[in-house]
Amino acid sequence: MAKQTRNKGLGGAKSRTQGKAFNPGNASTNPDRKTASNAPGFMRSKNTINRLNMYSQKLKKADLNKRKIQPTGPARIAPDRRWFGNTRVLSQQKLQKFREEIGQSVNDPFQVVLKSSKLPMSLLTEGQNESDQPRGKAARKNLLAVEPFDKTFGSAKTRKRPRLSTGSMEEMANKASRMAEEYDPSKDKSSEENRVLR
């Protein structure tokens, strides 16, 4: 007699995986696990599981090298006619007029040039000896042209007189002694004794 073989998967009790091509596990780290629609609120969502799995993953060295080396193709500038045309072009007459007006306002101590950093101030000194010209802030703020050094600090200096109520030292000493005699500490609000009593 021939031996009979039983096919376990076809009849009798159903196996766990019968009828499914792929059985996702119920592990808490599996984003594809089955969750009931009325699942409790403490169960992780698919997005949360994916995020937590991302934290535990490690990059391979090949991936790191790919991230470091970013291939850049040949860069091209989009054609535009503004980049090839003349910008801010001046005629010689306008340039000469600009030099005269700015030169007058820069040298005049009673006039102020607003936004001088945006003006082409190098056009004023063009053609002159560049080694003699001051550079940077000294070119903009030429204080010695307004008031020379010897008139400020030398023996010929001119200073404003202080406003004094007395004309001499003796008058000042007499006034100080008179004020000391007239001083009454009980009327002085800023004295330490009156501050302690308050």
PDB file of N, CA and C in Angstrom, residues 75-142:
ATOM      1  N   ALA A  75      27.787  75.483 -13.622  1.00  0.00           N
ATOM      2  CA  ALA A  75      26.796  76.515 -13.342  1.00  0.00           C
ATOM      3  C   ALA A  75      26.638  77.425 -14.549  1.00  0.00           C
ATOM      4  N   ARG A  76      25.413  77.817 -14.793  1.00  0.00           N
ATOM      5  CA  ARG A  76      25.148  78.723 -15.910  1.00  0.00           C
ATOM      6  C   ARG A  76      24.386  79.928 -15.392  1.00  0.00           C
ATOM      7  N   ILE A  77      24.751  81.070 -15.890  1.00  0.00           N
ATOM      8  CA  ILE A  77      24.057  82.293 -15.524  1.00  0.00           C
ATOM      9  C   ILE A  77      22.972  82.533 -16.560  1.00  0.00           C
ATOM     10  N   ALA A  78      21.779  82.778 -16.065  1.00  0.00           N
ATOM     11  CA  ALA A  78      20.681  83.031 -16.995  1.00  0.00           C
ATOM     12  C   ALA A  78      20.951  84.331 -17.739  1.00  0.00           C
ATOM     13  N   PRO A  79      20.824  84.326 -19.051  1.00  0.00           N
ATOM     14  CA  PRO A  79      21.144  85.542 -19.814  1.00  0.00           C
ATOM     15  C   PRO A  79      20.144  86.659 -19.534  1.00  0.00           C
ATOM     16  N   ASP A  80      20.670  87.846 -19.353  1.00  0.00           N
ATOM     17  CA  ASP A  80      19.836  89.016 -19.123  1.00  0.00           C
ATOM     18  C   ASP A  80      20.560  90.227 -19.681  1.00  0.00           C
ATOM     19  N   ARG A  81      19.847  91.078 -20.385  1.00  0.00           N
ATOM     20  CA  ARG A  81      20.520  92.191 -21.049  1.00  0.00           C
ATOM     21  C   ARG A  81      20.997  93.260 -20.069  1.00  0.00           C
ATOM     22  N   ARG A  82      20.457  93.292 -18.828  1.00  0.00           N
ATOM     23  CA  ARG A  82      20.936  94.296 -17.876  1.00  0.00           C
ATOM     24  C   ARG A  82      22.377  94.048 -17.489  1.00  0.00           C
ATOM     25  N   TRP A  83      22.836  92.792 -17.544  1.00  0.00           N
ATOM     26  CA  TRP A  83      24.194  92.483 -17.106  1.00  0.00           C
ATOM     27  C   TRP A  83      25.230  92.815 -18.164  1.00  0.00           C
ATOM     28  N   PHE A  84      24.790  93.061 -19.389  1.00  0.00           N
ATOM     29  CA  PHE A  84      25.744  93.341 -20.448  1.00  0.00           C
ATOM     30  C   PHE A  84      25.686  94.790 -20.909  1.00  0.00           C
ATOM     31  N   GLY A  85      24.708  95.540 -20.443  1.00  0.00           N
ATOM     32  CA  GLY A  85      24.614  96.946 -20.817  1.00  0.00           C
ATOM     33  C   GLY A  85      25.409  97.814 -19.857  1.00  0.00           C
ATOM     34  N   ASN A  86      25.582  99.082 -20.199  1.00  0.00           N
ATOM     35  CA  ASN A  86      26.292 100.019 -19.331  1.00  0.00           C
ATOM     36  C   ASN A  86      25.388 100.418 -18.171  1.00  0.00           C
ATOM     37  N   THR A  87      25.972 100.484 -16.996  1.00  0.00           N
ATOM     38  CA  THR A  87      25.216 100.890 -15.818  1.00  0.00           C
ATOM     39  C   THR A  87      25.865 102.126 -15.229  1.00  0.00           C
ATOM     40  N   ARG A  88      25.056 103.092 -14.838  1.00  0.00           N
ATOM     41  CA  ARG A  88      25.510 104.334 -14.216  1.00  0.00           C
ATOM     42  C   ARG A  88      26.578 105.039 -15.054  1.00  0.00           C
ATOM     43  N   VAL A  89      26.262 105.300 -16.278  1.00  0.00           N
ATOM     44  CA  VAL A  89      27.212 105.963 -17.167  1.00  0.00           C
ATOM     45  C   VAL A  89      26.992 107.467 -17.087  1.00  0.00           C
ATOM     46  N   LEU A  90      28.095 108.226 -16.976  1.00  0.00           N
ATOM     47  CA  LEU A  90      28.046 109.684 -16.896  1.00  0.00           C
ATOM     48  C   LEU A  90      28.735 110.293 -18.102  1.00  0.00           C
ATOM     49  N   SER A  91      28.200 111.388 -18.535  1.00  0.00           N
ATOM     50  CA  SER A  91      28.923 112.140 -19.564  1.00  0.00           C
ATOM     51  C   SER A  91      29.984 113.001 -18.879  1.00  0.00           C
ATOM     52  N   GLN A  92      30.918 113.527 -19.642  1.00  0.00           N
ATOM     53  CA  GLN A  92      32.008 114.321 -19.068  1.00  0.00           C
ATOM     54  C   GLN A  92      31.485 115.604 -18.436  1.00  0.00           C
ATOM     55  N   GLN A  93      30.450 116.212 -19.040  1.00  0.00           N
ATOM     56  CA  GLN A  93      29.913 117.456 -18.480  1.00  0.00           C
ATOM     57  C   GLN A  93      29.274 117.207 -17.113  1.00  0.00           C
ATOM     58  N   LYS A  94      28.512 116.114 -17.014  1.00  0.00           N
ATOM     59  CA  LYS A  94      27.870 115.801 -15.733  1.00  0.00           C
ATOM     60  C   LYS A  94      28.909 115.447 -14.674  1.00  0.00           C
ATOM     61  N   LEU A  95      29.963 114.745 -15.092  1.00  0.00           N
ATOM     62  CA  LEU A  95      31.022 114.393 -14.151  1.00  0.00           C
ATOM     63  C   LEU A  95      31.734 115.644 -13.646  1.00  0.00           C
ATOM     64  N   GLN A  96      31.983 116.591 -14.530  1.00  0.00           N
ATOM     65  CA  GLN A  96      32.647 117.830 -14.130  1.00  0.00           C
ATOM     66  C   GLN A  96      31.770 118.621 -13.162  1.00  0.00           C
ATOM     67  N   LYS A  97      30.464 118.661 -13.443  1.00  0.00           N
ATOM     68  CA  LYS A  97      29.533 119.369 -12.563  1.00  0.00           C
ATOM     69  C   LYS A  97      29.473 118.693 -11.188  1.00  0.00           C
ATOM     70  N   PHE A  98      29.453 117.362 -11.194  1.00  0.00           N
ATOM     71  CA  PHE A  98      29.443 116.607  -9.934  1.00  0.00           C
ATOM     72  C   PHE A  98      30.696 116.904  -9.114  1.00  0.00           C
ATOM     73  N   ARG A  99      31.855 116.936  -9.770  1.00  0.00           N
ATOM     74  CA  ARG A  99      33.106 117.211  -9.064  1.00  0.00           C
ATOM     75  C   ARG A  99      33.085 118.595  -8.427  1.00  0.00           C
ATOM     76  N   GLU A 100      32.578 119.573  -9.161  1.00  0.00           N
ATOM     77  CA  GLU A 100      32.561 120.942  -8.630  1.00  0.00           C
ATOM     78  C   GLU A 100      31.631 121.055  -7.428  1.00  0.00           C
ATOM     79  N   GLU A 101      30.415 120.507  -7.548  1.00  0.00           N
ATOM     80  CA  GLU A 101      29.433 120.649  -6.468  1.00  0.00           C
ATOM     81  C   GLU A 101      29.846 119.874  -5.224  1.00  0.00           C
ATOM     82  N   ILE A 102      30.281 118.636  -5.404  1.00  0.00           N
ATOM     83  CA  ILE A 102      30.684 117.834  -4.246  1.00  0.00           C
ATOM     84  C   ILE A 102      31.955 118.401  -3.629  1.00  0.00           C
ATOM     85  N   GLY A 103      32.878 118.870  -4.465  1.00  0.00           N
ATOM     86  CA  GLY A 103      34.106 119.466  -3.934  1.00  0.00           C
ATOM     87  C   GLY A 103      33.823 120.674  -3.073  1.00  0.00           C
ATOM     88  N   GLN A 104      32.853 121.500  -3.474  1.00  0.00           N
ATOM     89  CA  GLN A 104      32.496 122.671  -2.670  1.00  0.00           C
ATOM     90  C   GLN A 104      31.857 122.250  -1.354  1.00  0.00           C
ATOM     91  N   SER A 105      30.938 121.281  -1.413  1.00  0.00           N
ATOM     92  CA  SER A 105      30.233 120.880  -0.191  1.00  0.00           C
ATOM     93  C   SER A 105      31.132 120.107   0.766  1.00  0.00           C
ATOM     94  N   VAL A 106      32.118 119.369   0.241  1.00  0.00           N
ATOM     95  CA  VAL A 106      33.026 118.625   1.124  1.00  0.00           C
ATOM     96  C   VAL A 106      33.970 119.578   1.837  1.00  0.00           C
ATOM     97  N   ASN A 107      34.454 120.587   1.135  1.00  0.00           N
ATOM     98  CA  ASN A 107      35.406 121.518   1.738  1.00  0.00           C
ATOM     99  C   ASN A 107      34.732 122.544   2.628  1.00  0.00           C
ATOM    100  N   ASP A 108      33.440 122.730   2.497  1.00  0.00           N
ATOM    101  CA  ASP A 108      32.730 123.709   3.315  1.00  0.00           C
ATOM    102  C   ASP A 108      32.369 123.072   4.654  1.00  0.00           C
ATOM    103  N   PRO A 109      32.857 123.635   5.786  1.00  0.00           N
ATOM    104  CA  PRO A 109      32.555 123.008   7.085  1.00  0.00           C
ATOM    105  C   PRO A 109      31.108 123.178   7.518  1.00  0.00           C
ATOM    106  N   PHE A 110      30.375 124.075   6.879  1.00  0.00           N
ATOM    107  CA  PHE A 110      28.996 124.321   7.281  1.00  0.00           C
ATOM    108  C   PHE A 110      27.993 123.530   6.446  1.00  0.00           C
ATOM    109  N   GLN A 111      28.480 122.705   5.539  1.00  0.00           N
ATOM    110  CA  GLN A 111      27.605 121.850   4.744  1.00  0.00           C
ATOM    111  C   GLN A 111      27.915 120.390   5.054  1.00  0.00           C
ATOM    112  N   VAL A 112      26.883 119.577   5.029  1.00  0.00           N
ATOM    113  CA  VAL A 112      27.035 118.151   5.318  1.00  0.00           C
ATOM    114  C   VAL A 112      26.588 117.361   4.097  1.00  0.00           C
ATOM    115  N   VAL A 113      27.416 116.414   3.689  1.00  0.00           N
ATOM    116  CA  VAL A 113      27.060 115.538   2.574  1.00  0.00           C
ATOM    117  C   VAL A 113      26.415 114.294   3.162  1.00  0.00           C
ATOM    118  N   LEU A 114      25.133 114.106   2.879  1.00  0.00           N
ATOM    119  CA  LEU A 114      24.427 112.926   3.381  1.00  0.00           C
ATOM    120  C   LEU A 114      24.713 111.739   2.482  1.00  0.00           C
ATOM    121  N   LYS A 115      24.833 110.567   3.094  1.00  0.00           N
ATOM    122  CA  LYS A 115      25.090 109.310   2.377  1.00  0.00           C
ATOM    123  C   LYS A 115      26.331 109.422   1.497  1.00  0.00           C
ATOM    124  N   SER A 116      27.404 109.921   2.087  1.00  0.00           N
ATOM    125  CA  SER A 116      28.642 110.077   1.309  1.00  0.00           C
ATOM    126  C   SER A 116      29.258 108.733   0.962  1.00  0.00           C
ATOM    127  N   SER A 117      28.900 107.686   1.726  1.00  0.00           N
ATOM    128  CA  SER A 117      29.449 106.361   1.419  1.00  0.00           C
ATOM    129  C   SER A 117      28.879 105.810   0.116  1.00  0.00           C
ATOM    130  N   LYS A 118      27.706 106.303  -0.297  1.00  0.00           N
ATOM    131  CA  LYS A 118      27.105 105.812  -1.533  1.00  0.00           C
ATOM    132  C   LYS A 118      27.556 106.616  -2.747  1.00  0.00           C
ATOM    133  N   LEU A 119      28.255 107.726  -2.511  1.00  0.00           N
ATOM    134  CA  LEU A 119      28.725 108.550  -3.628  1.00  0.00           C
ATOM    135  C   LEU A 119      30.109 108.096  -4.059  1.00  0.00           C
ATOM    136  N   PRO A 120      30.399 108.149  -5.338  1.00  0.00           N
ATOM    137  CA  PRO A 120      31.753 107.775  -5.802  1.00  0.00           C
ATOM    138  C   PRO A 120      32.742 108.900  -5.523  1.00  0.00           C
ATOM    139  N   MET A 121      33.215 108.974  -4.262  1.00  0.00           N
ATOM    140  CA  MET A 121      34.107 110.066  -3.867  1.00  0.00           C
ATOM    141  C   MET A 121      35.471 109.949  -4.527  1.00  0.00           C
ATOM    142  N   SER A 122      35.816 108.779  -5.030  1.00  0.00           N
ATOM    143  CA  SER A 122      37.114 108.626  -5.695  1.00  0.00           C
ATOM    144  C   SER A 122      37.160 109.409  -7.002  1.00  0.00           C
ATOM    145  N   LEU A 123      36.001 109.741  -7.563  1.00  0.00           N
ATOM    146  CA  LEU A 123      35.981 110.525  -8.798  1.00  0.00           C
ATOM    147  C   LEU A 123      36.441 111.960  -8.563  1.00  0.00           C
ATOM    148  N   LEU A 124      36.372 112.428  -7.315  1.00  0.00           N
ATOM    149  CA  LEU A 124      36.811 113.795  -7.023  1.00  0.00           C
ATOM    150  C   LEU A 124      38.318 113.931  -7.146  1.00  0.00           C
ATOM    151  N   THR A 125      39.030 112.923  -6.680  1.00  0.00           N
ATOM    152  CA  THR A 125      40.493 112.999  -6.636  1.00  0.00           C
ATOM    153  C   THR A 125      41.136 112.265  -7.789  1.00  0.00           C
ATOM    154  N   GLU A 126      40.360 111.881  -8.783  1.00  0.00           N
ATOM    155  CA  GLU A 126      40.916 111.129  -9.902  1.00  0.00           C
ATOM    156  C   GLU A 126      41.863 112.018 -10.699  1.00  0.00           C
ATOM    157  N   GLY A 127      43.026 111.482 -11.034  1.00  0.00           N
ATOM    158  CA  GLY A 127      44.009 112.240 -11.797  1.00  0.00           C
ATOM    159  C   GLY A 127      44.999 112.977 -10.928  1.00  0.00           C
ATOM    160  N   GLN A 128      44.732 113.085  -9.612  1.00  0.00           N
ATOM    161  CA  GLN A 128      45.677 113.746  -8.714  1.00  0.00           C
ATOM    162  C   GLN A 128      46.654 112.715  -8.180  1.00  0.00           C
ATOM    163  N   ASN A 129      47.654 113.196  -7.473  1.00  0.00           N
ATOM    164  CA  ASN A 129      48.656 112.299  -6.908  1.00  0.00           C
ATOM    165  C   ASN A 129      48.010 111.498  -5.781  1.00  0.00           C
ATOM    166  N   GLU A 130      47.940 110.190  -5.930  1.00  0.00           N
ATOM    167  CA  GLU A 130      47.213 109.360  -4.961  1.00  0.00           C
ATOM    168  C   GLU A 130      47.962 109.204  -3.650  1.00  0.00           C
ATOM    169  N   SER A 131      49.296 109.349  -3.655  1.00  0.00           N
ATOM    170  CA  SER A 131      50.052 109.171  -2.413  1.00  0.00           C
ATOM    171  C   SER A 131      49.794 110.316  -1.438  1.00  0.00           C
ATOM    172  N   ASP A 132      49.423 111.509  -1.952  1.00  0.00           N
ATOM    173  CA  ASP A 132      49.167 112.654  -1.079  1.00  0.00           C
ATOM    174  C   ASP A 132      47.759 112.637  -0.499  1.00  0.00           C
ATOM    175  N   GLN A 133      46.863 111.892  -1.115  1.00  0.00           N
ATOM    176  CA  GLN A 133      45.470 111.928  -0.704  1.00  0.00           C
ATOM    177  C   GLN A 133      45.248 111.042   0.522  1.00  0.00           C
ATOM    178  N   PRO A 134      44.483 111.534   1.514  1.00  0.00           N
ATOM    179  CA  PRO A 134      44.148 110.675   2.658  1.00  0.00           C
ATOM    180  C   PRO A 134      43.159 109.599   2.239  1.00  0.00           C
ATOM    181  N   ARG A 135      43.173 108.477   2.970  1.00  0.00           N
ATOM    182  CA  ARG A 135      42.309 107.350   2.632  1.00  0.00           C
ATOM    183  C   ARG A 135      41.342 107.078   3.774  1.00  0.00           C
ATOM    184  N   GLY A 136      40.256 106.406   3.447  1.00  0.00           N
ATOM    185  CA  GLY A 136      39.296 105.945   4.450  1.00  0.00           C
ATOM    186  C   GLY A 136      38.554 107.089   5.111  1.00  0.00           C
ATOM    187  N   LYS A 137      38.437 107.007   6.452  1.00  0.00           N
ATOM    188  CA  LYS A 137      37.681 108.008   7.192  1.00  0.00           C
ATOM    189  C   LYS A 137      38.382 109.357   7.183  1.00  0.00           C
ATOM    190  N   ALA A 138      39.708 109.348   7.101  1.00  0.00           N
ATOM    191  CA  ALA A 138      40.443 110.610   7.084  1.00  0.00           C
ATOM    192  C   ALA A 138      40.098 111.425   5.850  1.00  0.00           C
ATOM    193  N   ALA A 139      39.760 110.762   4.764  1.00  0.00           N
ATOM    194  CA  ALA A 139      39.389 111.485   3.553  1.00  0.00           C
ATOM    195  C   ALA A 139      38.040 112.164   3.721  1.00  0.00           C
ATOM    196  N   ARG A 140      37.143 111.535   4.483  1.00  0.00           N
ATOM    197  CA  ARG A 140      35.819 112.116   4.667  1.00  0.00           C
ATOM    198  C   ARG A 140      35.819 113.186   5.750  1.00  0.00           C
ATOM    199  N   LYS A 141      36.598 112.980   6.813  1.00  0.00           N
ATOM    200  CA  LYS A 141      36.580 113.897   7.942  1.00  0.00           C
ATOM    201  C   LYS A 141      37.922 114.597   8.046  1.00  0.00           C
ATOM    202  N   ASN A 142      38.105 115.621   7.260  1.00  0.00           N
ATOM    203  CA  ASN A 142      39.355 116.367   7.270  1.00  0.00           C
ATOM    204  C   ASN A 142      39.207 117.512   8.265  1.00  0.00           C
TER     205      ASN A 142
END
